[in-house]
mmCIF file of C-alpha atoms in Angstrom:
data_model
loop_
_atom_site.group_PDB
_atom_site.id
_atom_site.type_symbol
_atom_site.label_atom_id
_atom_site.label_comp_id
_atom_site.label_asym_id
_atom_site.label_seq_id
_atom_site.Cartn_x
_atom_site.Cartn_y
_atom_site.Cartn_z
ATOM 1 C CA MET A 293 8.802 -21.184 -24.368
ATOM 2 C CA ASP A 294 9.460 -17.547 -24.950
ATOM 3 C CA ILE A 295 7.017 -14.995 -23.411
ATOM 4 C CA LYS A 296 7.317 -11.295 -23.993
ATOM 5 C CA PHE A 297 6.119 -9.784 -20.695
ATOM 6 C CA LEU A 298 5.318 -6.058 -20.098
ATOM 7 C CA MET A 299 5.085 -4.629 -16.678
ATOM 8 C CA THR A 300 4.370 -1.181 -15.259
ATOM 9 C CA CYS A 301 5.626 0.812 -12.369
ATOM 10 C CA ILE A 302 9.145 -0.477 -12.923
ATOM 11 C CA GLY A 303 10.559 2.335 -10.814
ATOM 12 C CA GLY A 304 8.918 0.910 -7.812
ATOM 13 C CA THR A 305 10.901 -1.082 -5.148
ATOM 14 C CA LEU A 306 9.210 -4.407 -5.857
ATOM 15 C CA SER A 307 9.691 -4.440 -9.626
ATOM 16 C CA ARG A 308 13.357 -5.618 -9.250
ATOM 17 C CA VAL A 309 12.188 -8.639 -7.190
ATOM 18 C CA LEU A 310 9.487 -9.565 -9.727
ATOM 19 C CA VAL A 311 11.954 -9.339 -12.678
ATOM 20 C CA GLN A 312 14.449 -11.550 -10.849
ATOM 21 C CA ASN A 313 11.813 -14.174 -10.070
ATOM 22 C CA LEU A 314 10.441 -14.196 -13.647
ATOM 23 C CA LEU A 315 13.902 -14.581 -15.073
ATOM 24 C CA ALA A 316 14.566 -17.451 -12.716
ATOM 25 C CA SER A 317 11.621 -19.573 -14.121
ATOM 26 C CA ASP A 318 12.435 -23.064 -15.107
ATOM 27 C CA TYR A 319 9.336 -23.202 -17.343
ATOM 28 C CA PHE A 320 9.338 -20.019 -19.409
ATOM 29 C CA ASN A 321 11.963 -17.820 -21.043
ATOM 30 C CA TYR A 322 10.674 -14.417 -20.193
ATOM 31 C CA LYS A 323 11.568 -11.448 -22.312
ATOM 32 C CA ILE A 324 10.815 -8.541 -19.930
ATOM 33 C CA TYR A 325 9.858 -4.980 -21.022
ATOM 34 C CA GLY A 326 8.858 -2.126 -18.698
ATOM 35 C CA VAL A 327 7.139 1.203 -18.510
ATOM 36 C CA ASP A 328 6.822 3.848 -15.837
ATOM 37 C CA ALA A 329 5.267 7.272 -15.572
ATOM 38 C CA GLY A 330 8.617 8.744 -14.509
ATOM 39 C CA GLU A 331 12.363 8.391 -15.100
ATOM 40 C CA VAL A 332 13.764 5.011 -14.002
ATOM 41 C CA PRO A 333 17.255 4.635 -12.666
ATOM 42 C CA GLU A 334 19.818 3.048 -15.071
ATOM 43 C CA ASP A 335 20.456 0.084 -12.669
ATOM 44 C CA THR A 336 16.786 -0.813 -12.897
ATOM 45 C CA ARG A 337 16.433 -0.163 -16.606
ATOM 46 C CA LYS A 338 19.203 -2.565 -17.401
ATOM 47 C CA LEU A 339 17.069 -5.491 -16.062
ATOM 48 C CA PHE A 340 14.631 -4.942 -19.086
ATOM 49 C CA LEU A 341 15.001 -5.529 -22.841
ATOM 50 C CA ASN A 342 13.338 -2.121 -23.424
ATOM 51 C CA THR A 343 11.730 0.602 -21.269
ATOM 52 C CA GLU A 344 9.639 3.608 -21.983
ATOM 53 C CA ILE A 345 7.989 6.442 -20.066
ATOM 54 C CA VAL A 346 4.161 6.446 -20.377
ATOM 55 C CA PRO A 347 1.471 8.809 -19.019
ATOM 56 C CA ASN A 348 -0.028 8.029 -15.614
ATOM 57 C CA GLY A 349 -2.757 5.365 -15.539
ATOM 58 C CA ASN A 350 -5.504 7.881 -15.136
ATOM 59 C CA ASP A 351 -4.448 9.900 -18.223
ATOM 60 C CA ASP A 352 -6.604 9.522 -21.359
ATOM 61 C CA GLU A 353 -3.511 8.804 -23.390
ATOM 62 C CA TYR A 354 -2.293 6.015 -21.225
ATOM 63 C CA VAL A 355 -4.097 3.106 -22.973
ATOM 64 C CA ASN A 356 -3.177 4.339 -26.519
ATOM 65 C CA LYS A 357 0.519 4.639 -25.569
ATOM 66 C CA VAL A 358 0.598 1.173 -23.934
ATOM 67 C CA LEU A 359 -1.245 -0.394 -26.862
ATOM 68 C CA HIS A 360 1.252 1.066 -29.235
ATOM 69 C CA LEU A 361 4.195 -0.423 -27.233
ATOM 70 C CA ILE A 362 2.401 -3.756 -27.029
ATOM 71 C CA GLU A 363 2.070 -3.774 -30.821
ATOM 72 C CA ILE A 364 5.638 -2.688 -31.714
ATOM 73 C CA TRP A 365 7.284 -4.884 -29.047
ATOM 74 C CA GLY A 366 4.990 -7.870 -29.737
ATOM 75 C CA ILE A 367 4.027 -8.270 -26.111
ATOM 76 C CA ASP A 368 2.237 -11.578 -25.107
ATOM 77 C CA VAL A 369 1.402 -10.749 -21.496
ATOM 78 C CA PHE A 370 0.780 -7.376 -19.823
ATOM 79 C CA TRP A 371 0.661 -6.679 -16.195
ATOM 80 C CA PRO A 372 -0.487 -3.235 -15.143
ATOM 81 C CA ALA A 373 0.531 -2.723 -11.472
ATOM 82 C CA SER A 374 -1.158 0.515 -10.235
ATOM 83 C CA ASP A 375 -4.846 0.878 -9.318
ATOM 84 C CA ASP A 376 -5.409 3.624 -11.886
ATOM 85 C CA GLU A 377 -3.713 1.499 -14.579
ATOM 86 C CA VAL A 378 -5.744 -1.527 -13.719
ATOM 87 C CA GLN A 379 -9.001 0.299 -13.850
ATOM 88 C CA MET A 380 -8.148 1.952 -17.217
ATOM 89 C CA VAL A 381 -6.977 -1.223 -18.756
ATOM 90 C CA SER A 382 -9.968 -3.193 -17.508
ATOM 91 C CA ALA A 383 -12.249 -0.603 -19.196
ATOM 92 C CA HIS A 384 -10.423 -1.149 -22.507
ATOM 93 C CA ARG A 385 -9.639 -4.844 -22.142
ATOM 94 C CA LEU A 386 -10.921 -5.845 -25.578
ATOM 95 C CA LYS A 387 -8.378 -3.511 -27.309
ATOM 96 C CA PHE A 388 -5.550 -5.542 -25.585
ATOM 97 C CA GLU A 389 -7.098 -8.931 -26.479
ATOM 98 C CA ASN A 390 -7.451 -7.708 -30.126
ATOM 99 C CA LEU A 391 -3.576 -7.571 -30.134
ATOM 100 C CA ASN A 392 -3.465 -11.116 -28.686
ATOM 101 C CA CYS A 393 -2.143 -9.807 -25.418
ATOM 102 C CA HIS A 394 -3.175 -11.489 -22.280
ATOM 103 C CA VAL A 395 -3.847 -8.959 -19.522
ATOM 104 C CA LEU A 396 -3.220 -10.091 -15.862
ATOM 105 C CA ILE A 397 -6.213 -8.437 -14.278
ATOM 106 C CA GLY A 398 -9.720 -9.292 -13.081
ATOM 107 C CA SER A 399 -13.003 -7.878 -14.179
ATOM 108 C CA MET A 400 -14.111 -4.456 -13.121
ATOM 109 C CA GLU A 401 -16.503 -5.960 -10.638
ATOM 110 C CA VAL A 402 -13.610 -7.838 -8.881
ATOM 111 C CA ILE A 403 -11.319 -4.765 -9.120
ATOM 112 C CA SER A 404 -13.962 -2.507 -7.517
ATOM 113 C CA LYS A 405 -14.345 -4.932 -4.572
ATOM 114 C CA LEU A 406 -10.472 -5.138 -4.172
ATOM 115 C CA ASN A 407 -10.189 -1.340 -4.037
ATOM 116 C CA ASP A 408 -12.314 -1.349 -0.845
ATOM 117 C CA LYS A 409 -10.157 -2.714 1.922
ATOM 118 C CA GLY A 410 -13.135 -2.973 4.300
ATOM 119 C CA GLU A 411 -14.866 -5.296 1.832
ATOM 120 C CA VAL A 412 -11.733 -7.315 1.331
ATOM 121 C CA TYR A 413 -11.123 -7.763 5.028
ATOM 122 C CA ASP A 414 -14.768 -8.714 5.597
ATOM 123 C CA ALA A 415 -14.634 -11.295 2.791
ATOM 124 C CA LEU A 416 -11.360 -12.717 4.099
ATOM 125 C CA ASN A 417 -12.671 -12.895 7.700
ATOM 126 C CA LYS A 418 -15.938 -14.613 6.513
ATOM 127 C CA SER A 419 -13.831 -17.123 4.674
ATOM 128 C CA GLY A 420 -11.810 -17.999 7.902
ATOM 129 C CA ILE A 421 -8.628 -16.268 6.741
ATOM 130 C CA TYR A 422 -6.900 -14.332 9.500
ATOM 131 C CA VAL A 423 -7.011 -10.533 9.267
ATOM 132 C CA PRO A 424 -5.609 -8.237 11.924
ATOM 133 C CA PRO A 425 -8.180 -6.539 14.244
ATOM 134 C CA TYR A 426 -9.970 -3.813 12.270
ATOM 135 C CA ALA A 427 -13.017 -1.577 12.123
ATOM 136 C CA VAL A 428 -14.576 0.413 9.304
ATOM 137 C CA GLY A 429 -15.805 3.941 10.145
ATOM 138 C CA LYS A 430 -17.908 6.027 7.914
ATOM 139 C CA ASN A 431 -17.064 9.407 9.562
ATOM 140 C CA GLU A 432 -14.754 10.988 12.143
ATOM 141 C CA VAL A 433 -16.876 9.970 15.027
ATOM 142 C CA ASP A 434 -16.871 6.272 13.880
ATOM 143 C CA VAL A 435 -13.088 6.483 13.444
ATOM 144 C CA TRP A 436 -12.507 8.089 16.810
ATOM 145 C CA LYS A 437 -14.842 5.492 18.547
ATOM 146 C CA ALA A 438 -12.954 2.620 16.873
ATOM 147 C CA MET A 439 -9.567 4.122 17.866
ATOM 148 C CA CYS A 440 -10.695 4.186 21.529
ATOM 149 C CA GLU A 441 -11.974 0.623 21.281
ATOM 150 C CA PHE A 442 -8.552 -0.442 20.106
ATOM 151 C CA GLY A 443 -6.976 1.151 23.167
ATOM 152 C CA TYR A 444 -5.938 4.616 21.970
ATOM 153 C CA PRO A 445 -4.251 6.662 23.535
ATOM 154 C CA ASN A 446 -2.652 3.833 25.567
ATOM 155 C CA ARG A 447 -1.973 1.734 22.421
ATOM 156 C CA THR A 448 -0.747 2.890 19.002
ATOM 157 C CA VAL A 449 -3.423 2.752 16.369
ATOM 158 C CA VAL A 450 -3.163 2.745 12.566
ATOM 159 C CA VAL A 451 -5.894 4.529 10.554
ATOM 160 C CA LYS A 452 -6.166 4.159 6.785
ATOM 161 C CA PRO A 453 -8.836 5.038 4.173
ATOM 162 C CA THR A 454 -10.526 1.930 2.783
ATOM 163 C CA ASN A 455 -9.671 3.038 -0.701
ATOM 164 C CA GLY A 456 -6.121 4.286 -0.107
ATOM 165 C CA ARG A 457 -3.231 2.719 -2.159
ATOM 166 C CA GLY A 458 0.142 1.927 -0.723
ATOM 167 C CA ASN A 459 0.753 4.128 2.245
ATOM 168 C CA ARG A 460 -1.341 7.030 0.871
ATOM 169 C CA GLY A 461 -3.571 8.422 3.653
ATOM 170 C CA LEU A 462 -2.031 6.219 6.289
ATOM 171 C CA ASN A 463 -1.977 7.722 9.802
ATOM 172 C CA ILE A 464 -0.211 6.337 12.826
ATOM 173 C CA PHE A 465 -1.567 7.647 16.099
ATOM 174 C CA LEU A 466 1.260 6.927 18.558
ATOM 175 C CA GLY A 467 -0.003 5.720 21.954
ATOM 176 C CA HIS A 468 1.801 5.601 25.198
ATOM 177 C CA ASP A 469 3.069 2.113 24.297
#
């Protein structure tokens, strides 16, 4: 069965791995298209049947541009990969469904929960799924107190915003270890 699959953020390091795994499927014959907010290297572009530059996911024109591409390329399945894109697409989900395009995202309620790493870690922990030791601080005093409880300055401690994406906002406080 042929499936026209559109993915975003194709300039990212993991897009290559995803494409290779989709193409290795024994069940579906994926025709893969890609978009990114920036220029994508030629060696990555050649993995896709077609590529296009689109606005960032938080741009008002993002949805219209992607909908246009879905329509002209005849896309069956769409996977937005960045947090901004997921939120924008989720808010306009019906427009994608009207083009008979399946969007691989959850509801805004689920997305909101997933964007708060503290909530995600709490839910995983309550479900018996291992998470590394963590604490959630609401201000600098809370964060400093947690760092000390984790052994700083003797031990290295990682501090990250609960709503940060990728490595954005990540701070590594090197300890004596």
